[in-house]
JSON list of C-alpha atoms in Angstrom, two decimals:
[
{"chain": "A", "resi": 752, "resn": "ASN", "atom": "CA", "xyz": [0.00, 0.00, 0.00]},
{"chain": "A", "resi": 753, "resn": "ALA", "atom": "CA", "xyz": [1.96, 3.01, -1.30]},
{"chain": "A", "resi": 754, "resn": "GLY", "atom": "CA", "xyz": [-0.64, 5.63, -0.33]},
{"chain": "A", "resi": 755, "resn": "VAL", "atom": "CA", "xyz": [-0.32, 8.78, -2.44]},
{"chain": "A", "resi": 756, "resn": "THR", "atom": "CA", "xyz": [2.58, 9.02, -4.86]},
{"chain": "A", "resi": 757, "resn": "GLN", "atom": "CA", "xyz": [3.65, 11.91, -7.05]},
{"chain": "A", "resi": 758, "resn": "THR", "atom": "CA", "xyz": [5.88, 12.08, -10.09]},
{"chain": "A", "resi": 759, "resn": "PRO", "atom": "CA", "xyz": [8.23, 13.72, -10.74]},
{"chain": "A", "resi": 760, "resn": "LYS", "atom": "CA", "xyz": [9.80, 14.77, -7.44]},
{"chain": "A", "resi": 761, "resn": "PHE", "atom": "CA", "xyz": [11.69, 17.67, -8.98]},
{"chain": "A", "resi": 762, "resn": "ARG", "atom": "CA", "xyz": [11.44, 19.55, -12.27]},
{"chain": "A", "resi": 763, "resn": "VAL", "atom": "CA", "xyz": [12.94, 22.67, -13.80]},
{"chain": "A", "resi": 764, "resn": "LEU", "atom": "CA", "xyz": [11.10, 24.33, -16.68]},
{"chain": "A", "resi": 765, "resn": "LYS", "atom": "CA", "xyz": [11.71, 27.31, -18.85]},
{"chain": "A", "resi": 766, "resn": "THR", "atom": "CA", "xyz": [9.01, 29.95, -19.20]},
{"chain": "A", "resi": 767, "resn": "GLY", "atom": "CA", "xyz": [6.44, 28.85, -21.74]},
{"chain": "A", "resi": 768, "resn": "GLN", "atom": "CA", "xyz": [7.14, 25.14, -21.50]},
{"chain": "A", "resi": 769, "resn": "SER", "atom": "CA", "xyz": [4.41, 22.69, -20.58]},
{"chain": "A", "resi": 770, "resn": "MET", "atom": "CA", "xyz": [4.37, 19.73, -18.26]},
{"chain": "A", "resi": 771, "resn": "THR", "atom": "CA", "xyz": [2.08, 17.33, -16.42]},
{"chain": "A", "resi": 772, "resn": "LEU", "atom": "CA", "xyz": [2.34, 16.29, -12.80]},
{"chain": "A", "resi": 773, "resn": "LEU", "atom": "CA", "xyz": [0.97, 12.87, -11.96]},
{"chain": "A", "resi": 774, "resn": "CYS", "atom": "CA", "xyz": [-0.70, 11.91, -8.71]},
{"chain": "A", "resi": 775, "resn": "ALA", "atom": "CA", "xyz": [-1.66, 8.32, -7.97]},
{"chain": "A", "resi": 776, "resn": "GLN", "atom": "CA", "xyz": [-3.42, 6.78, -4.97]},
{"chain": "A", "resi": 777, "resn": "ASP", "atom": "CA", "xyz": [-4.09, 3.14, -4.17]},
{"chain": "A", "resi": 778, "resn": "MET", "atom": "CA", "xyz": [-6.63, 3.66, -1.38]},
{"chain": "A", "resi": 779, "resn": "ASN", "atom": "CA", "xyz": [-9.71, 3.74, -3.64]},
{"chain": "A", "resi": 780, "resn": "HIS", "atom": "CA", "xyz": [-10.48, 7.30, -2.53]},
{"chain": "A", "resi": 781, "resn": "GLU", "atom": "CA", "xyz": [-13.20, 9.29, -4.27]},
{"chain": "A", "resi": 782, "resn": "TYR", "atom": "CA", "xyz": [-11.75, 12.75, -3.65]},
{"chain": "A", "resi": 783, "resn": "MET", "atom": "CA", "xyz": [-8.44, 14.03, -4.94]},
{"chain": "A", "resi": 784, "resn": "TYR", "atom": "CA", "xyz": [-6.86, 17.46, -4.62]},
{"chain": "A", "resi": 785, "resn": "TRP", "atom": "CA", "xyz": [-3.97, 19.51, -5.95]},
{"chain": "A", "resi": 786, "resn": "TYR", "atom": "CA", "xyz": [-2.39, 22.18, -3.71]},
{"chain": "A", "resi": 787, "resn": "ARG", "atom": "CA", "xyz": [0.52, 24.51, -4.08]},
{"chain": "A", "resi": 788, "resn": "GLN", "atom": "CA", "xyz": [2.69, 25.79, -1.26]},
{"chain": "A", "resi": 789, "resn": "ASP", "atom": "CA", "xyz": [4.88, 28.85, -1.52]},
{"chain": "A", "resi": 790, "resn": "PRO", "atom": "CA", "xyz": [7.57, 29.84, 1.02]},
{"chain": "A", "resi": 791, "resn": "GLY", "atom": "CA", "xyz": [6.10, 31.01, 4.32]},
{"chain": "A", "resi": 792, "resn": "MET", "atom": "CA", "xyz": [2.56, 30.29, 3.23]},
{"chain": "A", "resi": 793, "resn": "GLY", "atom": "CA", "xyz": [0.03, 27.61, 3.89]},
{"chain": "A", "resi": 794, "resn": "LEU", "atom": "CA", "xyz": [-1.34, 25.30, 1.24]},
{"chain": "A", "resi": 795, "resn": "ARG", "atom": "CA", "xyz": [-3.66, 26.73, -1.38]},
{"chain": "A", "resi": 796, "resn": "LEU", "atom": "CA", "xyz": [-6.09, 24.56, -3.29]},
{"chain": "A", "resi": 797, "resn": "ILE", "atom": "CA", "xyz": [-5.67, 24.63, -7.07]},
{"chain": "A", "resi": 798, "resn": "HIS", "atom": "CA", "xyz": [-8.22, 22.09, -8.33]},
{"chain": "A", "resi": 799, "resn": "TYR", "atom": "CA", "xyz": [-10.02, 19.13, -6.87]},
{"chain": "A", "resi": 800, "resn": "SER", "atom": "CA", "xyz": [-12.07, 16.15, -8.01]},
{"chain": "A", "resi": 801, "resn": "VAL", "atom": "CA", "xyz": [-14.96, 14.40, -6.29]},
{"chain": "A", "resi": 802, "resn": "GLY", "atom": "CA", "xyz": [-14.88, 11.38, -8.58]},
{"chain": "A", "resi": 803, "resn": "GLU", "atom": "CA", "xyz": [-13.69, 9.87, -11.81]},
{"chain": "A", "resi": 804, "resn": "GLY", "atom": "CA", "xyz": [-14.42, 12.16, -14.75]},
{"chain": "A", "resi": 805, "resn": "THR", "atom": "CA", "xyz": [-15.22, 15.21, -12.60]},
{"chain": "A", "resi": 806, "resn": "THR", "atom": "CA", "xyz": [-13.05, 18.18, -11.68]},
{"chain": "A", "resi": 807, "resn": "ALA", "atom": "CA", "xyz": [-13.63, 21.61, -10.16]},
{"chain": "A", "resi": 808, "resn": "LYS", "atom": "CA", "xyz": [-11.71, 24.81, -9.50]},
{"chain": "A", "resi": 809, "resn": "GLY", "atom": "CA", "xyz": [-10.21, 25.58, -6.15]},
{"chain": "A", "resi": 810, "resn": "GLU", "atom": "CA", "xyz": [-8.78, 28.79, -4.75]},
{"chain": "A", "resi": 811, "resn": "VAL", "atom": "CA", "xyz": [-6.01, 29.44, -7.31]},
{"chain": "A", "resi": 812, "resn": "PRO", "atom": "CA", "xyz": [-6.90, 27.61, -10.55]},
{"chain": "A", "resi": 813, "resn": "ASP", "atom": "CA", "xyz": [-5.57, 30.05, -13.15]},
{"chain": "A", "resi": 814, "resn": "GLY", "atom": "CA", "xyz": [-2.80, 28.68, -15.35]},
{"chain": "A", "resi": 815, "resn": "TYR", "atom": "CA", "xyz": [-3.55, 25.04, -14.47]},
{"chain": "A", "resi": 816, "resn": "ASN", "atom": "CA", "xyz": [-5.71, 22.30, -15.89]},
{"chain": "A", "resi": 817, "resn": "VAL", "atom": "CA", "xyz": [-6.56, 18.92, -14.44]},
{"chain": "A", "resi": 818, "resn": "SER", "atom": "CA", "xyz": [-7.98, 15.60, -15.50]},
{"chain": "A", "resi": 819, "resn": "ARG", "atom": "CA", "xyz": [-9.28, 12.55, -13.65]},
{"chain": "A", "resi": 820, "resn": "LEU", "atom": "CA", "xyz": [-9.76, 9.87, -16.28]},
{"chain": "A", "resi": 821, "resn": "LYS", "atom": "CA", "xyz": [-9.17, 7.06, -13.78]},
{"chain": "A", "resi": 822, "resn": "LYS", "atom": "CA", "xyz": [-10.24, 7.01, -10.15]},
{"chain": "A", "resi": 823, "resn": "GLN", "atom": "CA", "xyz": [-6.73, 6.39, -8.92]},
{"chain": "A", "resi": 824, "resn": "ASN", "atom": "CA", "xyz": [-5.02, 9.14, -10.94]},
{"chain": "A", "resi": 825, "resn": "PHE", "atom": "CA", "xyz": [-5.25, 12.93, -10.88]},
{"chain": "A", "resi": 826, "resn": "LEU", "atom": "CA", "xyz": [-3.18, 14.90, -13.38]},
{"chain": "A", "resi": 827, "resn": "LEU", "atom": "CA", "xyz": [-2.16, 18.55, -13.05]},
{"chain": "A", "resi": 828, "resn": "GLY", "atom": "CA", "xyz": [-1.12, 20.30, -16.25]},
{"chain": "A", "resi": 829, "resn": "LEU", "atom": "CA", "xyz": [0.71, 23.52, -16.87]},
{"chain": "A", "resi": 830, "resn": "GLU", "atom": "CA", "xyz": [0.20, 24.54, -20.50]},
{"chain": "A", "resi": 831, "resn": "SER", "atom": "CA", "xyz": [2.57, 27.51, -20.52]},
{"chain": "A", "resi": 832, "resn": "ALA", "atom": "CA", "xyz": [4.67, 27.69, -17.38]},
{"chain": "A", "resi": 833, "resn": "ALA", "atom": "CA", "xyz": [5.39, 31.05, -15.76]},
{"chain": "A", "resi": 834, "resn": "PRO", "atom": "CA", "xyz": [7.91, 31.95, -13.03]},
{"chain": "A", "resi": 835, "resn": "SER", "atom": "CA", "xyz": [4.96, 32.63, -10.69]},
{"chain": "A", "resi": 836, "resn": "GLN", "atom": "CA", "xyz": [4.20, 28.92, -10.82]},
{"chain": "A", "resi": 837, "resn": "THR", "atom": "CA", "xyz": [7.49, 28.08, -9.11]},
{"chain": "A", "resi": 838, "resn": "SER", "atom": "CA", "xyz": [6.27, 26.24, -6.04]},
{"chain": "A", "resi": 839, "resn": "VAL", "atom": "CA", "xyz": [5.95, 22.93, -4.26]},
{"chain": "A", "resi": 840, "resn": "TYR", "atom": "CA", "xyz": [2.91, 21.00, -5.43]},
{"chain": "A", "resi": 841, "resn": "PHE", "atom": "CA", "xyz": [1.13, 18.52, -3.18]},
{"chain": "A", "resi": 842, "resn": "CYS", "atom": "CA", "xyz": [-1.52, 16.05, -4.14]},
{"chain": "A", "resi": 843, "resn": "ALA", "atom": "CA", "xyz": [-3.95, 14.61, -1.63]},
{"chain": "A", "resi": 844, "resn": "SER", "atom": "CA", "xyz": [-6.78, 12.13, -1.59]},
{"chain": "A", "resi": 845, "resn": "SER", "atom": "CA", "xyz": [-9.61, 11.38, 0.81]},
{"chain": "A", "resi": 846, "resn": "ARG", "atom": "CA", "xyz": [-12.69, 9.27, 1.35]},
{"chain": "A", "resi": 847, "resn": "LEU", "atom": "CA", "xyz": [-15.88, 10.73, 2.73]},
{"chain": "A", "resi": 848, "resn": "ALA", "atom": "CA", "xyz": [-17.20, 8.70, 5.65]},
{"chain": "A", "resi": 849, "resn": "ARG", "atom": "CA", "xyz": [-19.87, 9.76, 8.16]},
{"chain": "A", "resi": 850, "resn": "GLY", "atom": "CA", "xyz": [-19.49, 13.40, 7.23]},
{"chain": "A", "resi": 851, "resn": "THR", "atom": "CA", "xyz": [-15.75, 13.55, 7.69]},
{"chain": "A", "resi": 852, "resn": "ASP", "atom": "CA", "xyz": [-12.78, 12.94, 5.48]},
{"chain": "A", "resi": 853, "resn": "THR", "atom": "CA", "xyz": [-9.09, 12.71, 6.26]},
{"chain": "A", "resi": 854, "resn": "GLN", "atom": "CA", "xyz": [-6.75, 13.87, 3.53]},
{"chain": "A", "resi": 855, "resn": "TYR", "atom": "CA", "xyz": [-3.64, 11.85, 2.78]},
{"chain": "A", "resi": 856, "resn": "PHE", "atom": "CA", "xyz": [-0.87, 13.77, 1.10]},
{"chain": "A", "resi": 857, "resn": "GLY", "atom": "CA", "xyz": [1.86, 12.83, -1.32]},
{"chain": "A", "resi": 858, "resn": "PRO", "atom": "CA", "xyz": [5.52, 13.77, -0.84]},
{"chain": "A", "resi": 859, "resn": "GLY", "atom": "CA", "xyz": [5.33, 16.78, -3.16]},
{"chain": "A", "resi": 860, "resn": "THR", "atom": "CA", "xyz": [6.82, 17.94, -6.45]},
{"chain": "A", "resi": 861, "resn": "ARG", "atom": "CA", "xyz": [9.28, 20.82, -6.43]},
{"chain": "A", "resi": 862, "resn": "LEU", "atom": "CA", "xyz": [8.85, 22.86, -9.59]},
{"chain": "A", "resi": 863, "resn": "THR", "atom": "CA", "xyz": [11.10, 25.71, -10.66]},
{"chain": "A", "resi": 864, "resn": "VAL", "atom": "CA", "xyz": [10.20, 27.85, -13.66]},
{"chain": "A", "resi": 865, "resn": "LEU", "atom": "CA", "xyz": [13.06, 29.95, -15.00]},
{"chain": "B", "resi": 960, "resn": "ASP", "atom": "CA", "xyz": [-15.22, 26.79, 6.30]},
{"chain": "B", "resi": 961, "resn": "ALA", "atom": "CA", "xyz": [-14.57, 28.69, 9.52]},
{"chain": "B", "resi": 962, "resn": "LYS", "atom": "CA", "xyz": [-11.34, 30.61, 9.99]},
{"chain": "B", "resi": 963, "resn": "THR", "atom": "CA", "xyz": [-8.81, 29.56, 12.61]},
{"chain": "B", "resi": 964, "resn": "THR", "atom": "CA", "xyz": [-6.22, 31.49, 14.60]},
{"chain": "B", "resi": 965, "resn": "GLN", "atom": "CA", "xyz": [-3.01, 29.89, 15.83]},
{"chain": "B", "resi": 966, "resn": "PRO", "atom": "CA", "xyz": [0.15, 31.32, 17.38]},
{"chain": "B", "resi": 967, "resn": "PRO", "atom": "CA", "xyz": [2.89, 31.53, 14.76]},
{"chain": "B", "resi": 968, "resn": "SER", "atom": "CA", "xyz": [5.47, 29.66, 16.81]},
{"chain": "B", "resi": 969, "resn": "MET", "atom": "CA", "xyz": [6.03, 27.74, 20.05]},
{"chain": "B", "resi": 970, "resn": "ASP", "atom": "CA", "xyz": [8.90, 25.99, 21.80]},
{"chain": "B", "resi": 971, "resn": "CYS", "atom": "CA", "xyz": [8.67, 22.83, 23.86]},
{"chain": "B", "resi": 972, "resn": "ALA", "atom": "CA", "xyz": [11.30, 20.92, 25.81]},
{"chain": "B", "resi": 973, "resn": "GLU", "atom": "CA", "xyz": [11.92, 17.37, 24.68]},
{"chain": "B", "resi": 974, "resn": "GLY", "atom": "CA", "xyz": [9.94, 14.89, 26.78]},
{"chain": "B", "resi": 975, "resn": "ARG", "atom": "CA", "xyz": [7.44, 17.47, 27.94]},
{"chain": "B", "resi": 976, "resn": "ALA", "atom": "CA", "xyz": [3.87, 17.83, 26.73]},
{"chain": "B", "resi": 977, "resn": "ALA", "atom": "CA", "xyz": [3.32, 20.22, 23.85]},
{"chain": "B", "resi": 978, "resn": "ASN", "atom": "CA", "xyz": [0.02, 22.07, 23.99]},
{"chain": "B", "resi": 979, "resn": "LEU", "atom": "CA", "xyz": [-0.92, 23.79, 20.75]},
{"chain": "B", "resi": 980, "resn": "PRO", "atom": "CA", "xyz": [-3.93, 26.11, 20.89]},
{"chain": "B", "resi": 981, "resn": "CYS", "atom": "CA", "xyz": [-6.35, 27.01, 18.14]},
{"chain": "B", "resi": 982, "resn": "ASN", "atom": "CA", "xyz": [-9.20, 29.50, 18.13]},
{"chain": "B", "resi": 983, "resn": "HIS", "atom": "CA", "xyz": [-12.17, 28.93, 15.85]},
{"chain": "B", "resi": 984, "resn": "SER", "atom": "CA", "xyz": [-14.86, 31.18, 17.24]},
{"chain": "B", "resi": 985, "resn": "THR", "atom": "CA", "xyz": [-17.01, 31.09, 14.09]},
{"chain": "B", "resi": 986, "resn": "ILE", "atom": "CA", "xyz": [-17.17, 27.32, 13.81]},
{"chain": "B", "resi": 987, "resn": "SER", "atom": "CA", "xyz": [-20.48, 25.91, 12.62]},
{"chain": "B", "resi": 988, "resn": "GLY", "atom": "CA", "xyz": [-22.31, 23.05, 14.25]},
{"chain": "B", "resi": 989, "resn": "ASN", "atom": "CA", "xyz": [-21.45, 20.57, 11.52]},
{"chain": "B", "resi": 990, "resn": "GLU", "atom": "CA", "xyz": [-17.77, 21.50, 11.17]},
{"chain": "B", "resi": 991, "resn": "TYR", "atom": "CA", "xyz": [-15.09, 19.21, 12.49]},
{"chain": "B", "resi": 992, "resn": "VAL", "atom": "CA", "xyz": [-11.75, 20.30, 13.94]},
{"chain": "B", "resi": 993, "resn": "TYR", "atom": "CA", "xyz": [-8.81, 18.69, 12.16]},
{"chain": "B", "resi": 994, "resn": "TRP", "atom": "CA", "xyz": [-5.13, 18.83, 12.95]},
{"chain": "B", "resi": 995, "resn": "TYR", "atom": "CA", "xyz": [-2.37, 18.15, 10.46]},
{"chain": "B", "resi": 996, "resn": "ARG", "atom": "CA", "xyz": [1.35, 18.67, 10.67]},
{"chain": "B", "resi": 997, "resn": "GLN", "atom": "CA", "xyz": [4.04, 19.25, 8.10]},
{"chain": "B", "resi": 998, "resn": "ILE", "atom": "CA", "xyz": [7.57, 18.23, 8.82]},
{"chain": "B", "resi": 999, "resn": "HIS", "atom": "CA", "xyz": [10.08, 20.22, 6.81]},
{"chain": "B", "resi": 1000, "resn": "SER", "atom": "CA", "xyz": [9.61, 19.77, 3.05]},
{"chain": "B", "resi": 1001, "resn": "GLN", "atom": "CA", "xyz": [7.30, 16.78, 3.44]},
{"chain": "B", "resi": 1002, "resn": "GLY", "atom": "CA", "xyz": [3.62, 16.46, 2.65]},
{"chain": "B", "resi": 1003, "resn": "PRO", "atom": "CA", "xyz": [1.19, 17.30, 5.47]},
{"chain": "B", "resi": 1004, "resn": "GLN", "atom": "CA", "xyz": [0.34, 14.42, 7.78]},
{"chain": "B", "resi": 1005, "resn": "TYR", "atom": "CA", "xyz": [-3.03, 13.87, 9.40]},
{"chain": "B", "resi": 1006, "resn": "ILE", "atom": "CA", "xyz": [-2.93, 13.80, 13.22]},
{"chain": "B", "resi": 1007, "resn": "ILE", "atom": "CA", "xyz": [-6.42, 13.77, 14.66]},
{"chain": "B", "resi": 1008, "resn": "HIS", "atom": "CA", "xyz": [-9.91, 15.23, 14.31]},
{"chain": "B", "resi": 1009, "resn": "GLY", "atom": "CA", "xyz": [-13.03, 15.69, 16.39]},
{"chain": "B", "resi": 1010, "resn": "LEU", "atom": "CA", "xyz": [-16.49, 17.23, 16.45]},
{"chain": "B", "resi": 1011, "resn": "LYS", "atom": "CA", "xyz": [-17.25, 18.07, 20.08]},
{"chain": "B", "resi": 1012, "resn": "ASN", "atom": "CA", "xyz": [-15.89, 15.28, 22.23]},
{"chain": "B", "resi": 1013, "resn": "ASN", "atom": "CA", "xyz": [-12.27, 15.01, 23.23]},
{"chain": "B", "resi": 1014, "resn": "GLU", "atom": "CA", "xyz": [-10.35, 12.54, 21.12]},
{"chain": "B", "resi": 1015, "resn": "THR", "atom": "CA", "xyz": [-7.16, 10.56, 21.60]},
{"chain": "B", "resi": 1016, "resn": "ASN", "atom": "CA", "xyz": [-5.14, 8.39, 19.30]},
{"chain": "B", "resi": 1017, "resn": "GLU", "atom": "CA", "xyz": [-1.61, 7.03, 19.20]},
{"chain": "B", "resi": 1018, "resn": "MET", "atom": "CA", "xyz": [-0.20, 10.38, 18.14]},
{"chain": "B", "resi": 1019, "resn": "ALA", "atom": "CA", "xyz": [-2.02, 12.99, 20.17]},
{"chain": "B", "resi": 1020, "resn": "SER", "atom": "CA", "xyz": [-5.04, 14.15, 22.13]},
{"chain": "B", "resi": 1021, "resn": "LEU", "atom": "CA", "xyz": [-7.53, 16.76, 21.02]},
{"chain": "B", "resi": 1022, "resn": "ILE", "atom": "CA", "xyz": [-9.36, 18.83, 23.61]},
{"chain": "B", "resi": 1023, "resn": "ILE", "atom": "CA", "xyz": [-12.33, 20.86, 22.32]},
{"chain": "B", "resi": 1024, "resn": "THR", "atom": "CA", "xyz": [-13.98, 23.41, 24.60]},
{"chain": "B", "resi": 1025, "resn": "GLU", "atom": "CA", "xyz": [-17.64, 22.97, 25.42]},
{"chain": "B", "resi": 1026, "resn": "ASP", "atom": "CA", "xyz": [-18.65, 25.96, 23.28]},
{"chain": "B", "resi": 1027, "resn": "ARG", "atom": "CA", "xyz": [-16.40, 24.58, 20.48]},
{"chain": "B", "resi": 1028, "resn": "LYS", "atom": "CA", "xyz": [-14.82, 27.98, 19.93]},
{"chain": "B", "resi": 1029, "resn": "SER", "atom": "CA", "xyz": [-11.32, 26.73, 20.63]},
{"chain": "B", "resi": 1030, "resn": "SER", "atom": "CA", "xyz": [-9.31, 23.55, 20.86]},
{"chain": "B", "resi": 1031, "resn": "THR", "atom": "CA", "xyz": [-5.93, 22.30, 22.00]},
{"chain": "B", "resi": 1032, "resn": "LEU", "atom": "CA", "xyz": [-3.75, 19.65, 20.43]},
{"chain": "B", "resi": 1033, "resn": "ILE", "atom": "CA", "xyz": [-1.64, 17.82, 23.00]},
{"chain": "B", "resi": 1034, "resn": "LEU", "atom": "CA", "xyz": [1.48, 15.87, 22.14]},
{"chain": "B", "resi": 1035, "resn": "PRO", "atom": "CA", "xyz": [2.04, 14.08, 25.47]},
{"chain": "B", "resi": 1036, "resn": "HIS", "atom": "CA", "xyz": [5.79, 13.52, 25.24]},
{"chain": "B", "resi": 1037, "resn": "ALA", "atom": "CA", "xyz": [7.31, 15.68, 22.55]},
{"chain": "B", "resi": 1038, "resn": "THR", "atom": "CA", "xyz": [10.36, 14.39, 20.71]},
{"chain": "B", "resi": 1039, "resn": "LEU", "atom": "CA", "xyz": [12.72, 16.12, 18.31]},
{"chain": "B", "resi": 1040, "resn": "ARG", "atom": "CA", "xyz": [10.85, 14.40, 15.46]},
{"chain": "B", "resi": 1041, "resn": "ASP", "atom": "CA", "xyz": [7.74, 16.36, 16.43]},
{"chain": "B", "resi": 1042, "resn": "THR", "atom": "CA", "xyz": [9.37, 19.60, 15.27]},
{"chain": "B", "resi": 1043, "resn": "ALA", "atom": "CA", "xyz": [7.02, 20.70, 12.49]},
{"chain": "B", "resi": 1044, "resn": "VAL", "atom": "CA", "xyz": [4.35, 23.20, 11.45]},
{"chain": "B", "resi": 1045, "resn": "TYR", "atom": "CA", "xyz": [0.99, 22.25, 12.94]},
{"chain": "B", "resi": 1046, "resn": "TYR", "atom": "CA", "xyz": [-2.20, 23.25, 11.14]},
{"chain": "B", "resi": 1047, "resn": "CYS", "atom": "CA", "xyz": [-5.60, 23.54, 12.76]},
{"chain": "B", "resi": 1048, "resn": "ILE", "atom": "CA", "xyz": [-8.46, 23.36, 10.27]},
{"chain": "B", "resi": 1049, "resn": "VAL", "atom": "CA", "xyz": [-12.21, 23.43, 10.72]},
{"chain": "B", "resi": 1050, "resn": "ARG", "atom": "CA", "xyz": [-14.32, 22.03, 7.94]},
{"chain": "B", "resi": 1051, "resn": "VAL", "atom": "CA", "xyz": [-17.21, 19.91, 6.86]},
{"chain": "B", "resi": 1052, "resn": "GLY", "atom": "CA", "xyz": [-16.02, 16.61, 5.49]},
{"chain": "B", "resi": 1053, "resn": "GLY", "atom": "CA", "xyz": [-16.07, 16.44, 1.69]},
{"chain": "B", "resi": 1054, "resn": "TYR", "atom": "CA", "xyz": [-16.37, 20.19, 1.31]},
{"chain": "B", "resi": 1055, "resn": "GLN", "atom": "CA", "xyz": [-14.07, 21.29, -1.42]},
{"chain": "B", "resi": 1056, "resn": "LYS", "atom": "CA", "xyz": [-12.40, 24.32, 0.09]},
{"chain": "B", "resi": 1057, "resn": "VAL", "atom": "CA", "xyz": [-9.80, 23.44, 2.71]},
{"chain": "B", "resi": 1058, "resn": "THR", "atom": "CA", "xyz": [-7.98, 26.44, 4.13]},
{"chain": "B", "resi": 1059, "resn": "PHE", "atom": "CA", "xyz": [-4.71, 25.50, 5.80]},
{"chain": "B", "resi": 1060, "resn": "GLY", "atom": "CA", "xyz": [-3.51, 28.91, 6.90]},
{"chain": "B", "resi": 1061, "resn": "THR", "atom": "CA", "xyz": [0.07, 29.33, 8.16]},
{"chain": "B", "resi": 1062, "resn": "GLY", "atom": "CA", "xyz": [-0.14, 27.13, 11.26]},
{"chain": "B", "resi": 1063, "resn": "THR", "atom": "CA", "xyz": [2.08, 27.02, 14.37]},
{"chain": "B", "resi": 1064, "resn": "LYS", "atom": "CA", "xyz": [5.75, 26.21, 14.00]},
{"chain": "B", "resi": 1065, "resn": "LEU", "atom": "CA", "xyz": [6.62, 23.95, 16.93]},
{"chain": "B", "resi": 1066, "resn": "GLN", "atom": "CA", "xyz": [10.26, 23.69, 17.84]},
{"chain": "B", "resi": 1067, "resn": "VAL", "atom": "CA", "xyz": [11.13, 20.84, 20.21]},
{"chain": "B", "resi": 1068, "resn": "ILE", "atom": "CA", "xyz": [14.28, 21.72, 22.12]},
{"chain": "B", "resi": 1069, "resn": "PRO", "atom": "CA", "xyz": [16.71, 19.06, 23.44]}
]
């Protein structure tokens, strides 16, 4: 049981390049989330998904797209990377049970955009 | 989701209990109190959650006041590995917006 995994762990992009971050979970969770964390700040929600084939915008969605084609995977795409997207990206998943859900986080992806 | 207020930093001597406070005066009746922590550069880790009763698990205890406007996370015997940023969050389960805030940076001192 690997929990939540993220690939890659590190990436350096040039402005304007595109890339996709992959999040995978093996806990059969319905909900999946993408957050970003900047120095000295808490986590901010980018996009989330409440089930396979569904996605929704979070707090800071601009410049990102997501897809959830399979229940276990949640992809975060940057179509044209900008230096402002330099950050650490965390994926999380959760299962709703009796009105509560505990989020399990991946180890993070450190992205630098030059 | 209700907003929370936590002190920005705290120190605790190794082996002593660490008591981390959180104010959530605007909490709604159906919102739970969650605690997570983030050890340097790692993903946040779930610690404990509760609605109105005190809770205890292998990691910590959660004390929620009767009016539910504040809570305290207790690490009974802090170790150096407990040095981390601790986040107090109030939310309804499954609700999409989860606001982590900036948390309390706990430094456990040898």
